[in-house]
Tab-separated table of N, CA, C and O in Angstrom:
chain	number	residue	atom	x	y	z
A	1	UNK	N	-3.950	16.938	4.866
A	1	UNK	CA	-4.914	16.768	5.835
A	1	UNK	C	-6.174	16.006	6.133
A	1	UNK	O	-6.274	15.408	5.323
A	2	UNK	N	-5.789	15.520	7.637
A	2	UNK	CA	-6.758	14.093	7.293
A	2	UNK	C	-8.403	14.852	7.452
A	2	UNK	O	-8.631	15.668	8.472
A	3	UNK	N	-9.596	14.802	7.002
A	3	UNK	CA	-10.522	14.954	7.188
A	3	UNK	C	-11.416	14.337	8.304
A	3	UNK	O	-10.503	13.256	9.016
A	4	UNK	N	-12.023	15.406	9.335
A	4	UNK	CA	-12.050	14.776	10.600
A	4	UNK	C	-13.328	14.177	10.682
A	4	UNK	O	-14.290	14.028	9.973
A	5	UNK	N	-13.481	12.533	11.482
A	5	UNK	CA	-14.178	11.655	11.105
A	5	UNK	C	-14.568	11.649	12.693
A	5	UNK	O	-14.411	12.813	13.390
A	6	UNK	N	-16.107	11.086	12.840
A	6	UNK	CA	-16.999	11.375	13.997
A	6	UNK	C	-15.676	10.314	15.177
A	6	UNK	O	-16.717	10.788	16.349
A	7	UNK	N	-15.243	9.566	15.198
A	7	UNK	CA	-14.036	9.046	15.776
A	7	UNK	C	-13.019	9.270	15.863
A	7	UNK	O	-11.933	8.669	16.508
A	8	UNK	N	-12.274	9.991	15.008
A	8	UNK	CA	-10.979	10.247	14.672
A	8	UNK	C	-10.503	10.987	16.584
A	8	UNK	O	-10.782	11.754	17.103
A	9	UNK	N	-9.277	10.091	16.880
A	9	UNK	CA	-8.386	10.697	17.866
A	9	UNK	C	-9.125	9.747	19.148
A	9	UNK	O	-8.335	10.039	20.023
A	10	UNK	N	-9.860	8.996	18.922
A	10	UNK	CA	-11.048	8.290	19.809
A	10	UNK	C	-10.137	6.858	19.989
A	10	UNK	O	-10.155	6.072	18.954
A	11	UNK	N	-9.015	6.852	20.975
A	11	UNK	CA	-8.691	5.458	21.295
A	11	UNK	C	-9.683	4.168	21.660
A	11	UNK	O	-10.156	4.695	22.582
A	12	UNK	N	-9.911	3.363	21.088
A	12	UNK	CA	-11.299	2.175	21.932
A	12	UNK	C	-10.768	1.424	22.657
A	12	UNK	O	-9.866	0.065	22.000
A	13	UNK	N	-10.117	2.202	23.696
A	13	UNK	CA	-9.633	1.612	24.934
A	13	UNK	C	-10.470	0.752	25.891
A	13	UNK	O	-11.745	0.343	25.838
A	14	UNK	N	-9.857	-0.667	26.206
A	14	UNK	CA	-9.832	-1.175	27.147
A	14	UNK	C	-10.569	-0.510	28.894
A	14	UNK	O	-11.097	-1.286	29.730
A	15	UNK	N	-9.859	0.290	29.209
A	15	UNK	CA	-9.381	0.299	30.458
A	15	UNK	C	-8.730	0.103	31.312
A	15	UNK	O	-8.227	-0.347	32.803
A	16	UNK	N	-8.146	-0.716	30.727
A	16	UNK	CA	-7.051	-1.779	31.512
A	16	UNK	C	-5.560	-1.750	30.847
A	16	UNK	O	-5.271	-0.730	30.467
A	17	UNK	N	-4.630	-2.216	31.876
A	17	UNK	CA	-2.893	-2.196	31.068
A	17	UNK	C	-2.966	-2.082	30.427
A	17	UNK	O	-1.876	-1.831	30.059
A	18	UNK	N	-3.578	-3.232	29.642
A	18	UNK	CA	-2.962	-3.360	28.248
A	18	UNK	C	-3.064	-2.368	27.058
A	18	UNK	O	-2.668	-1.896	26.386
A	19	UNK	N	-3.696	-0.991	27.167
A	19	UNK	CA	-4.279	0.055	26.355
A	19	UNK	C	-2.596	0.917	26.320
A	19	UNK	O	-2.234	1.291	25.662
A	20	UNK	N	-2.124	1.087	28.136
A	20	UNK	CA	-0.444	1.306	27.833
A	20	UNK	C	-0.032	1.255	27.434
A	20	UNK	O	1.049	1.541	26.641
A	21	UNK	N	0.149	-0.211	27.515
A	21	UNK	CA	1.235	-1.509	26.861
A	21	UNK	C	1.792	-1.558	25.238
A	21	UNK	O	2.256	-1.283	24.599
A	22	UNK	N	-0.086	-0.874	24.756
A	22	UNK	CA	0.033	-0.995	23.210
A	22	UNK	C	0.220	0.692	22.919
A	22	UNK	O	1.389	1.004	21.915
A	23	UNK	N	0.266	1.512	23.927
A	23	UNK	CA	0.793	2.973	23.332
A	23	UNK	C	2.481	2.673	23.662
A	23	UNK	O	3.228	3.302	22.389
A	24	UNK	N	3.057	1.413	24.331
A	24	UNK	CA	4.647	1.918	25.031
A	24	UNK	C	4.700	1.042	23.456
A	24	UNK	O	5.959	1.599	22.769
A	25	UNK	N	4.381	-0.028	22.692
A	25	UNK	CA	5.044	-0.207	22.001
A	25	UNK	C	4.768	0.479	20.751
A	25	UNK	O	5.906	-0.347	19.713
A	26	UNK	N	3.900	1.007	20.542
A	26	UNK	CA	4.063	1.780	19.289
A	26	UNK	C	5.001	2.578	19.221
A	26	UNK	O	6.168	3.190	18.274
A	27	UNK	N	5.208	3.427	20.335
A	27	UNK	CA	6.059	4.774	21.001
A	27	UNK	C	7.341	4.139	20.745
A	27	UNK	O	8.147	4.562	20.307
A	28	UNK	N	7.500	3.119	21.121
A	28	UNK	CA	8.908	2.004	20.984
A	28	UNK	C	9.501	1.568	19.036
A	28	UNK	O	10.183	0.403	19.524
A	29	UNK	N	8.268	1.280	18.364
A	29	UNK	CA	8.258	0.216	17.604
A	29	UNK	C	9.306	0.933	16.195
A	29	UNK	O	10.016	-0.195	15.740
A	30	UNK	N	10.297	1.866	16.504
A	30	UNK	CA	11.419	2.081	15.578
A	30	UNK	C	12.642	2.274	16.445
A	30	UNK	O	13.343	3.262	15.963
A	31	UNK	N	12.545	1.020	17.203
A	31	UNK	CA	14.195	0.905	17.792
A	31	UNK	C	15.135	0.723	16.585
A	31	UNK	O	15.071	0.265	15.171
A	32	UNK	N	16.625	1.211	17.131
A	32	UNK	CA	17.506	0.931	15.888
A	32	UNK	C	17.738	-0.730	15.620
A	32	UNK	O	18.452	-0.684	14.388
A	33	UNK	N	17.082	-1.628	16.669
A	33	UNK	CA	17.803	-2.884	16.486
A	33	UNK	C	16.610	-3.647	15.519
A	33	UNK	O	14.955	-3.665	15.845
A	34	UNK	N	16.460	-4.527	14.584
A	34	UNK	CA	16.112	-5.128	13.443
A	34	UNK	C	15.221	-5.741	14.131
A	34	UNK	O	14.101	-5.936	14.126
A	35	UNK	N	15.632	-6.755	15.044
A	35	UNK	CA	15.151	-7.659	15.666
A	35	UNK	C	13.710	-7.182	16.967
A	35	UNK	O	12.754	-7.667	16.652
A	36	UNK	N	14.172	-6.081	16.679
A	36	UNK	CA	13.252	-5.506	18.246
A	36	UNK	C	11.987	-5.126	17.378
A	36	UNK	O	10.994	-5.058	17.728
A	37	UNK	N	12.185	-4.777	16.155
A	37	UNK	CA	11.570	-3.505	15.874
A	37	UNK	C	10.155	-5.487	15.171
A	37	UNK	O	8.927	-4.697	15.246
A	38	UNK	N	10.744	-6.343	14.458
A	38	UNK	CA	10.067	-7.182	14.581
A	38	UNK	C	9.341	-7.776	15.633
A	38	UNK	O	8.493	-7.902	15.921
A	39	UNK	N	9.970	-8.149	17.071
A	39	UNK	CA	9.008	-7.975	17.591
A	39	UNK	C	8.106	-7.513	17.963
A	39	UNK	O	6.786	-7.417	18.844
A	40	UNK	N	8.538	-5.642	18.271
A	40	UNK	CA	7.294	-5.019	18.346
A	40	UNK	C	6.188	-5.425	17.215
A	40	UNK	O	5.323	-5.072	18.546
A	41	UNK	N	6.294	-5.595	16.162
A	41	UNK	CA	5.409	-5.688	15.376
A	41	UNK	C	4.615	-6.799	15.568
A	41	UNK	O	3.110	-6.907	15.369
A	42	UNK	N	5.445	-8.518	16.314
A	42	UNK	CA	4.667	-9.461	16.500
A	42	UNK	C	4.024	-9.192	17.438
A	42	UNK	O	2.950	-9.887	17.664
A	43	UNK	N	4.861	-8.644	18.292
A	43	UNK	CA	3.705	-8.069	19.681
A	43	UNK	C	2.397	-7.649	19.826
A	43	UNK	O	1.033	-7.701	20.024
A	44	UNK	N	2.436	-5.945	18.627
A	44	UNK	CA	1.292	-5.773	18.215
A	44	UNK	C	0.218	-6.623	17.375
A	44	UNK	O	-0.947	-6.348	17.583
A	45	UNK	N	1.484	-7.360	16.749
A	45	UNK	CA	-0.100	-8.743	15.769
A	45	UNK	C	-0.743	-9.389	17.213
A	45	UNK	O	-1.913	-9.457	16.804
A	46	UNK	N	0.143	-10.013	18.008
A	46	UNK	CA	-0.545	-10.649	18.784
A	46	UNK	C	-1.676	-9.903	19.869
A	46	UNK	O	-2.646	-10.735	19.682
A	47	UNK	N	-1.770	-8.777	20.191
A	47	UNK	CA	-2.392	-8.056	20.919
A	47	UNK	C	-3.960	-7.838	20.613
A	47	UNK	O	-5.200	-7.558	20.429
A	48	UNK	N	-3.161	-7.117	18.883
A	48	UNK	CA	-4.057	-7.101	18.015
A	48	UNK	C	-5.387	-8.123	17.550
A	48	UNK	O	-6.783	-8.073	16.759
A	49	UNK	N	-4.808	-9.270	17.444
A	49	UNK	CA	-5.893	-10.709	17.010
A	49	UNK	C	-6.510	-10.140	18.376
A	49	UNK	O	-7.885	-11.002	17.993
A	50	UNK	N	-6.418	-10.697	19.697
A	50	UNK	CA	-7.094	-9.884	20.759
A	50	UNK	C	-8.521	-8.898	20.837
A	50	UNK	O	-9.324	-8.403	21.186
A	51	UNK	N	-7.901	-7.737	20.406
A	51	UNK	CA	-8.321	-6.604	20.831
A	51	UNK	C	-7.593	-5.893	19.190
A	51	UNK	O	-7.024	-4.340	19.545
A	52	UNK	N	-8.249	-5.922	18.276
A	52	UNK	CA	-8.086	-5.118	16.984
A	52	UNK	C	-8.266	-3.604	17.152
A	52	UNK	O	-7.438	-2.493	16.919
A	53	UNK	N	-9.500	-3.730	17.798
A	53	UNK	CA	-9.820	-1.767	17.744
A	53	UNK	C	-9.116	-1.111	19.108
A	53	UNK	O	-8.670	-0.236	18.289
A	54	UNK	N	-8.742	-1.859	19.749
A	54	UNK	CA	-7.838	-0.896	20.144
A	54	UNK	C	-6.282	-0.949	19.594
A	54	UNK	O	-5.546	0.472	19.904
A	55	UNK	N	-6.107	-1.660	19.481
A	55	UNK	CA	-4.209	-2.075	18.429
A	55	UNK	C	-4.871	-0.508	17.359
A	55	UNK	O	-3.852	0.365	16.897
A	56	UNK	N	-5.057	-0.936	16.481
A	56	UNK	CA	-6.104	-0.269	15.303
A	56	UNK	C	-6.203	1.293	15.335
A	56	UNK	O	-5.446	2.406	15.116
A	57	UNK	N	-7.152	0.993	16.732
A	57	UNK	CA	-7.088	2.758	17.112
A	57	UNK	C	-6.126	3.458	17.923
A	57	UNK	O	-6.094	4.799	17.223
A	58	UNK	N	-4.947	2.834	18.337
A	58	UNK	CA	-4.197	3.914	19.144
A	58	UNK	C	-3.472	3.515	18.175
A	58	UNK	O	-1.991	5.284	18.057
A	59	UNK	N	-2.879	3.331	17.321
A	59	UNK	CA	-2.215	3.050	16.029
A	59	UNK	C	-2.417	4.625	15.571
A	59	UNK	O	-1.533	5.476	15.054
A	60	UNK	N	-3.628	4.477	14.650
A	60	UNK	CA	-3.980	5.513	14.734
A	60	UNK	C	-4.217	6.655	15.251
A	60	UNK	O	-3.324	7.724	14.190
A	61	UNK	N	-4.392	6.772	15.853
A	61	UNK	CA	-4.446	8.015	17.281
A	61	UNK	C	-3.196	8.877	17.062
A	61	UNK	O	-2.651	10.048	17.132
A	62	UNK	N	-1.617	7.894	17.325
A	62	UNK	CA	-0.584	7.770	17.543
A	62	UNK	C	0.212	8.907	16.413
A	62	UNK	O	1.326	9.524	16.479
A	63	UNK	N	-0.356	8.362	14.919
A	63	UNK	CA	0.021	8.512	14.366
A	63	UNK	C	0.409	10.092	13.621
A	63	UNK	O	0.398	11.365	13.445
A	64	UNK	N	-1.716	10.024	14.350
A	64	UNK	CA	-2.142	11.955	13.805
A	64	UNK	C	-1.420	12.482	14.890
A	64	UNK	O	-1.242	13.553	14.141
A	65	UNK	N	-1.791	12.077	15.789
A	65	UNK	CA	-0.681	12.895	17.110
A	65	UNK	C	0.728	13.385	16.719
A	65	UNK	O	1.268	14.265	17.269
A	66	UNK	N	1.295	12.441	16.014
A	66	UNK	CA	3.140	12.877	15.967
A	66	UNK	C	3.245	12.373	14.510
A	66	UNK	O	3.965	12.088	13.385
A	67	UNK	N	2.603	13.515	13.964
A	67	UNK	CA	2.930	14.345	12.149
A	67	UNK	C	4.203	14.552	11.623
A	67	UNK	O	4.386	14.177	11.048
A	68	UNK	N	4.728	14.701	13.053
A	68	UNK	CA	6.026	15.137	12.240
A	68	UNK	C	7.139	14.146	13.111
A	68	UNK	O	8.578	13.692	12.586
A	69	UNK	N	6.038	12.889	12.871
A	69	UNK	CA	7.370	11.456	13.138
A	69	UNK	C	7.938	10.944	11.659
A	69	UNK	O	8.042	10.815	10.977
A	70	UNK	N	9.250	10.417	12.442
A	70	UNK	CA	10.124	9.824	11.209
A	70	UNK	C	9.378	8.741	10.404
A	70	UNK	O	8.771	8.040	11.031
A	71	UNK	N	9.916	9.443	9.419
A	71	UNK	CA	9.118	8.067	7.880
A	71	UNK	C	9.124	6.958	8.580
A	71	UNK	O	8.360	5.805	8.329
A	72	UNK	N	10.640	6.328	8.829
A	72	UNK	CA	10.484	4.945	9.294
A	72	UNK	C	9.928	4.377	10.245
A	72	UNK	O	9.177	2.892	10.328
A	73	UNK	N	9.410	5.480	11.555
A	73	UNK	CA	8.590	4.611	12.585
A	73	UNK	C	7.205	4.445	11.779
A	73	UNK	O	6.372	4.065	12.214
A	74	UNK	N	6.808	5.820	10.812
A	74	UNK	CA	6.005	5.604	10.680
A	74	UNK	C	4.976	4.136	9.935
A	74	UNK	O	4.059	3.337	9.755
A	75	UNK	N	6.169	3.756	9.454
A	75	UNK	CA	6.477	2.468	8.451
A	75	UNK	C	5.634	1.226	9.488
A	75	UNK	O	5.480	0.692	8.961
A	76	UNK	N	6.868	0.920	10.248
A	76	UNK	CA	6.930	0.199	11.189
A	76	UNK	C	4.602	0.198	11.544
A	76	UNK	O	4.508	-1.054	11.664
A	77	UNK	N	4.442	1.358	11.887
A	77	UNK	CA	3.254	0.882	12.761
A	77	UNK	C	2.528	0.959	11.481
A	77	UNK	O	1.795	0.008	11.291
A	78	UNK	N	2.479	1.749	10.364
A	78	UNK	CA	2.024	1.196	9.030
A	78	UNK	C	1.926	-0.489	8.882
A	78	UNK	O	0.487	-0.958	8.736
A	79	UNK	N	2.943	-0.628	9.362
A	79	UNK	CA	3.097	-2.542	9.212
A	79	UNK	C	2.429	-3.792	9.702
A	79	UNK	O	1.848	-4.374	9.466
A	80	UNK	N	2.929	-2.957	11.271
A	80	UNK	CA	2.146	-3.456	12.180
A	80	UNK	C	-0.255	-3.986	12.159
A	80	UNK	O	-0.350	-4.496	11.893
A	81	UNK	N	0.350	-2.394	11.823
A	81	UNK	CA	-1.906	-2.138	11.635
A	81	UNK	C	-2.342	-3.258	10.057
A	81	UNK	O	-2.740	-3.944	10.229
A	82	UNK	N	-1.494	-3.327	9.170
A	82	UNK	CA	-2.170	-3.448	7.880
A	82	UNK	C	-1.668	-5.637	8.532
A	82	UNK	O	-2.580	-6.126	7.753
A	83	UNK	N	-0.983	-5.934	9.033
A	83	UNK	CA	-1.053	-7.146	9.642
A	83	UNK	C	-1.957	-7.190	10.333
A	83	UNK	O	-2.505	-8.554	10.856
A	84	UNK	N	-2.645	-6.548	11.531
A	84	UNK	CA	-3.603	-6.960	12.312
A	84	UNK	C	-5.027	-6.695	11.128
A	84	UNK	O	-5.520	-7.419	11.579
A	85	UNK	N	-4.938	-5.252	10.768
A	85	UNK	CA	-6.201	-5.776	9.708
A	85	UNK	C	-6.345	-7.155	8.584
A	85	UNK	O	-7.645	-7.273	8.364
A	86	UNK	N	-5.327	-8.021	8.306
A	86	UNK	CA	-5.437	-8.905	7.971
A	86	UNK	C	-5.935	-10.486	8.357
A	86	UNK	O	-7.146	-11.079	7.743
A	87	UNK	N	-5.968	-9.703	9.316
A	87	UNK	CA	-6.440	-11.064	10.504
A	87	UNK	C	-7.241	-10.716	10.770
A	87	UNK	O	-7.906	-12.199	11.634
A	88	UNK	N	-8.014	-9.403	11.064
A	88	UNK	CA	-9.139	-9.170	12.072
A	88	UNK	C	-9.774	-8.562	11.135
A	88	UNK	O	-10.928	-8.059	11.863
A	89	UNK	N	-10.083	-8.418	9.782
A	89	UNK	CA	-10.976	-7.904	8.844
A	89	UNK	C	-12.308	-7.788	9.682
A	89	UNK	O	-13.269	-6.821	9.207
A	90	UNK	N	-13.116	-8.953	9.773
A	90	UNK	CA	-14.174	-8.779	10.474
A	90	UNK	C	-14.458	-8.359	11.418
A	90	UNK	O	-16.123	-8.008	11.609
A	91	UNK	N	-14.008	-8.023	12.222
A	91	UNK	CA	-13.755	-7.464	13.658
A	91	UNK	C	-14.143	-5.859	14.052
A	91	UNK	O	-13.934	-5.494	14.969
A	92	UNK	N	-13.648	-5.453	12.717
A	92	UNK	CA	-13.337	-4.502	12.577
A	92	UNK	C	-14.110	-3.464	12.278
A	92	UNK	O	-15.058	-3.600	11.243
A	93	UNK	N	-15.192	-2.001	13.657
A	93	UNK	CA	-16.131	-1.168	12.840
A	93	UNK	C	-16.190	-0.804	11.579
A	93	UNK	O	-14.797	-0.380	11.590
A	94	UNK	N	-16.803	-0.524	11.391
A	94	UNK	CA	-17.167	0.510	10.112
A	94	UNK	C	-16.451	1.663	10.530
A	94	UNK	O	-15.991	2.777	9.425
A	95	UNK	N	-16.863	2.498	11.621
A	95	UNK	CA	-16.430	3.491	11.243
A	95	UNK	C	-14.687	3.261	11.704
A	95	UNK	O	-13.975	4.546	11.661
A	96	UNK	N	-13.858	2.883	12.076
A	96	UNK	CA	-13.033	2.924	12.749
A	96	UNK	C	-12.298	2.206	11.140
A	96	UNK	O	-10.907	3.200	10.710
A	97	UNK	N	-12.777	1.360	10.894
A	97	UNK	CA	-12.573	1.749	8.886
A	97	UNK	C	-12.397	2.258	8.493
A	97	UNK	O	-11.600	3.018	7.043
A	98	UNK	N	-13.508	3.178	8.664
A	98	UNK	CA	-13.295	4.601	7.820
A	98	UNK	C	-12.570	5.650	7.924
A	98	UNK	O	-11.238	6.515	7.424
A	99	UNK	N	-12.066	5.771	9.488
A	99	UNK	CA	-10.575	6.305	9.882
A	99	UNK	C	-9.691	5.602	9.559
A	99	UNK	O	-8.898	6.664	8.772
A	100	UNK	N	-9.135	4.554	9.368
A	100	UNK	CA	-8.010	3.599	9.146
A	100	UNK	C	-8.007	4.482	7.341
A	100	UNK	O	-6.736	4.732	6.910
A	101	UNK	N	-8.919	4.018	6.623
A	101	UNK	CA	-9.367	4.636	5.063
A	101	UNK	C	-8.703	5.897	4.964
A	101	UNK	O	-7.511	6.130	4.182
A	102	UNK	N	-8.590	7.000	5.824
A	102	UNK	CA	-8.333	8.605	5.549
A	102	UNK	C	-7.049	8.109	5.960
A	102	UNK	O	-6.782	9.544	5.239
A	103	UNK	N	-6.828	7.727	6.833
A	103	UNK	CA	-5.232	7.932	7.610
A	103	UNK	C	-4.709	7.506	6.568
A	103	UNK	O	-3.428	8.160	6.162
A	104	UNK	N	-4.659	6.141	6.056
A	104	UNK	CA	-3.838	5.395	4.503
A	104	UNK	C	-3.851	6.618	3.454
A	104	UNK	O	-2.945	6.611	3.403
A	105	UNK	N	-4.680	6.914	3.225
A	105	UNK	CA	-4.581	7.725	1.941
A	105	UNK	C	-4.065	9.210	1.856
A	105	UNK	O	-3.589	9.615	1.449
A	106	UNK	N	-4.492	9.627	3.022
A	106	UNK	CA	-3.135	10.888	4.126
A	106	UNK	C	-1.863	10.626	4.025
A	106	UNK	O	-0.911	10.907	3.615
A	107	UNK	N	-1.507	9.874	4.385
A	107	UNK	CA	-0.652	9.024	4.541
A	107	UNK	C	0.382	8.369	3.400
A	107	UNK	O	1.510	8.822	3.027
A	108	UNK	N	-0.312	8.033	2.594
A	108	UNK	CA	0.566	7.826	0.695
A	108	UNK	C	0.523	9.343	0.008
A	108	UNK	O	1.318	9.381	-0.508
A	109	UNK	N	-0.659	10.635	0.460
A	109	UNK	CA	0.241	11.507	-0.168
A	109	UNK	C	0.492	12.674	0.287
A	109	UNK	O	0.536	13.761	-0.291
A	110	UNK	N	0.901	12.856	1.687
A	110	UNK	CA	1.284	14.252	2.751
A	110	UNK	C	2.946	14.212	2.267
A	110	UNK	O	3.248	15.590	2.349
A	111	UNK	N	3.741	13.231	1.245
A	111	UNK	CA	4.732	13.956	1.096
A	111	UNK	C	4.900	14.483	-0.357
A	111	UNK	O	4.264	13.736	-1.797
A	112	UNK	N	5.506	15.713	-0.637
A	112	UNK	CA	5.898	15.535	-1.980
A	112	UNK	C	6.797	15.023	-3.097
A	112	UNK	O	6.586	14.756	-4.199
A	113	UNK	N	7.442	13.978	-1.872
A	113	UNK	CA	8.454	13.440	-2.523
A	113	UNK	C	8.400	12.090	-3.262
A	113	UNK	O	6.903	11.782	-1.963
A	114	UNK	N	8.577	10.842	-3.730
A	114	UNK	CA	7.883	9.851	-3.896
A	114	UNK	C	8.835	9.091	-2.525
A	114	UNK	O	9.787	9.400	-2.638
A	115	UNK	N	8.242	8.341	-1.817
A	115	UNK	CA	9.197	7.606	-0.874
A	115	UNK	C	8.538	6.066	-0.102
A	115	UNK	O	7.390	5.846	-0.131
A	116	UNK	N	9.165	5.155	-1.084
A	116	UNK	CA	8.303	4.064	-1.471
A	116	UNK	C	7.906	3.249	-0.253
A	116	UNK	O	7.013	3.092	-0.717
A	117	UNK	N	8.959	3.350	0.613
A	117	UNK	CA	8.290	2.188	1.594
A	117	UNK	C	7.485	2.409	2.099
A	117	UNK	O	6.453	1.788	2.429
A	118	UNK	N	7.718	4.317	2.695
A	118	UNK	CA	6.173	5.225	3.881
A	118	UNK	C	4.702	4.869	2.463
A	118	UNK	O	3.905	4.265	3.129
A	119	UNK	N	5.350	4.956	1.693
A	119	UNK	CA	3.608	4.943	0.846
A	119	UNK	C	3.019	3.404	0.572
A	119	UNK	O	1.848	2.892	0.044
A	120	UNK	N	3.827	2.340	0.167
A	120	UNK	CA	3.633	1.652	-0.291
A	120	UNK	C	2.848	0.497	0.882
A	120	UNK	O	1.987	-0.517	1.086
A	121	UNK	N	3.808	1.235	2.801
A	121	UNK	CA	2.949	0.685	3.495
A	121	UNK	C	1.732	1.376	4.004
A	121	UNK	O	0.776	0.169	4.295
A	122	UNK	N	1.399	2.556	3.766
A	122	UNK	CA	0.073	3.231	3.458
A	122	UNK	C	-0.824	2.356	2.707
A	122	UNK	O	-1.965	2.373	3.094
A	123	UNK	N	-0.659	1.931	1.351
A	123	UNK	CA	-1.177	1.115	0.206
A	123	UNK	C	-1.941	-0.026	0.859
A	123	UNK	O	-2.498	-0.095	0.363
A	124	UNK	N	-0.876	-0.336	1.265
A	124	UNK	CA	-1.018	-1.833	2.057
A	124	UNK	C	-2.478	-1.942	2.978
A	124	UNK	O	-2.613	-2.859	3.296
A	125	UNK	N	-2.096	-0.625	3.857
A	125	UNK	CA	-3.369	-0.796	4.805
A	125	UNK	C	-4.682	-0.607	4.308
A	125	UNK	O	-5.667	-1.319	4.070
A	126	UNK	N	-4.690	0.100	3.025
A	126	UNK	CA	-5.886	0.548	1.943
A	126	UNK	C	-6.078	-0.975	1.679
A	126	UNK	O	-7.593	-1.589	1.149
A	127	UNK	N	-5.028	-1.609	0.568
A	127	UNK	CA	-4.965	-3.203	0.547
A	127	UNK	C	-6.243	-4.046	1.328
A	127	UNK	O	-6.732	-4.873	1.107
A	128	UNK	N	-5.536	-4.148	2.697
A	128	UNK	CA	-6.424	-4.849	3.533
A	128	UNK	C	-7.119	-4.814	4.229
A	128	UNK	O	-8.211	-5.068	4.271
A	129	UNK	N	-7.711	-3.481	4.275
A	129	UNK	CA	-9.045	-3.057	4.464
A	129	UNK	C	-9.851	-3.438	3.481
A	129	UNK	O	-11.020	-3.778	3.838
A	130	UNK	N	-9.903	-2.885	2.071
A	130	UNK	CA	-10.482	-3.137	1.300
A	130	UNK	C	-10.844	-4.638	0.723
A	130	UNK	O	-11.239	-5.363	0.055
A	131	UNK	N	-9.837	-6.236	1.630
A	131	UNK	CA	-10.810	-7.230	1.462
A	131	UNK	C	-11.305	-7.598	1.646
A	131	UNK	O	-11.954	-8.867	2.101
A	132	UNK	N	-12.265	-7.144	2.630
A	132	UNK	CA	-14.020	-6.627	3.435
A	132	UNK	C	-14.583	-7.469	1.771
A	132	UNK	O	-15.328	-6.788	1.457
A	133	UNK	N	-15.420	-8.557	2.884
A	133	UNK	CA	-16.519	-9.400	1.811
A	133	UNK	C	-17.544	-8.724	2.498
A	133	UNK	O	-18.235	-9.022	3.075
C-alpha cells in the first residue's frame, strides 16, 4: 500500500480543458494499436514539457485510483511518466517527487510474481527522479 503523502491524489490542475484532455489520454493509453499507444505517450510528453506537474500528478492519481488496471496499461503510463520526468526534472516540485517515488516503489513491489516489463517501467521512473542533481 502506498503511504499517504501530503499531496497524494491531488491533481495539480490548470482549471482549463487541458486537464480533461490529459486524463482522457491517460485513460486511452493502452489502446490495442501499438501506434496509437506511441502517439498517446508522445502527446503526454508534449503536454508534460509545458505542464509537468499536471501530467505527472494526473498519471499518479490515475494509477492510484485504478489499482486493478491491466499491467500493460500501467506500463504505458509509467513509461510516459519517465519520459516527462527526464525532460522536466528541474520543474517538478519536491512534494510531487516524493509522491512519485512512493508510487514507483509500490509499483515495483506490488506483485508477488516477477513482471519484468512492469517492474522495469517503475524502476525507470525512480531512476529518472534520482537524476536530479
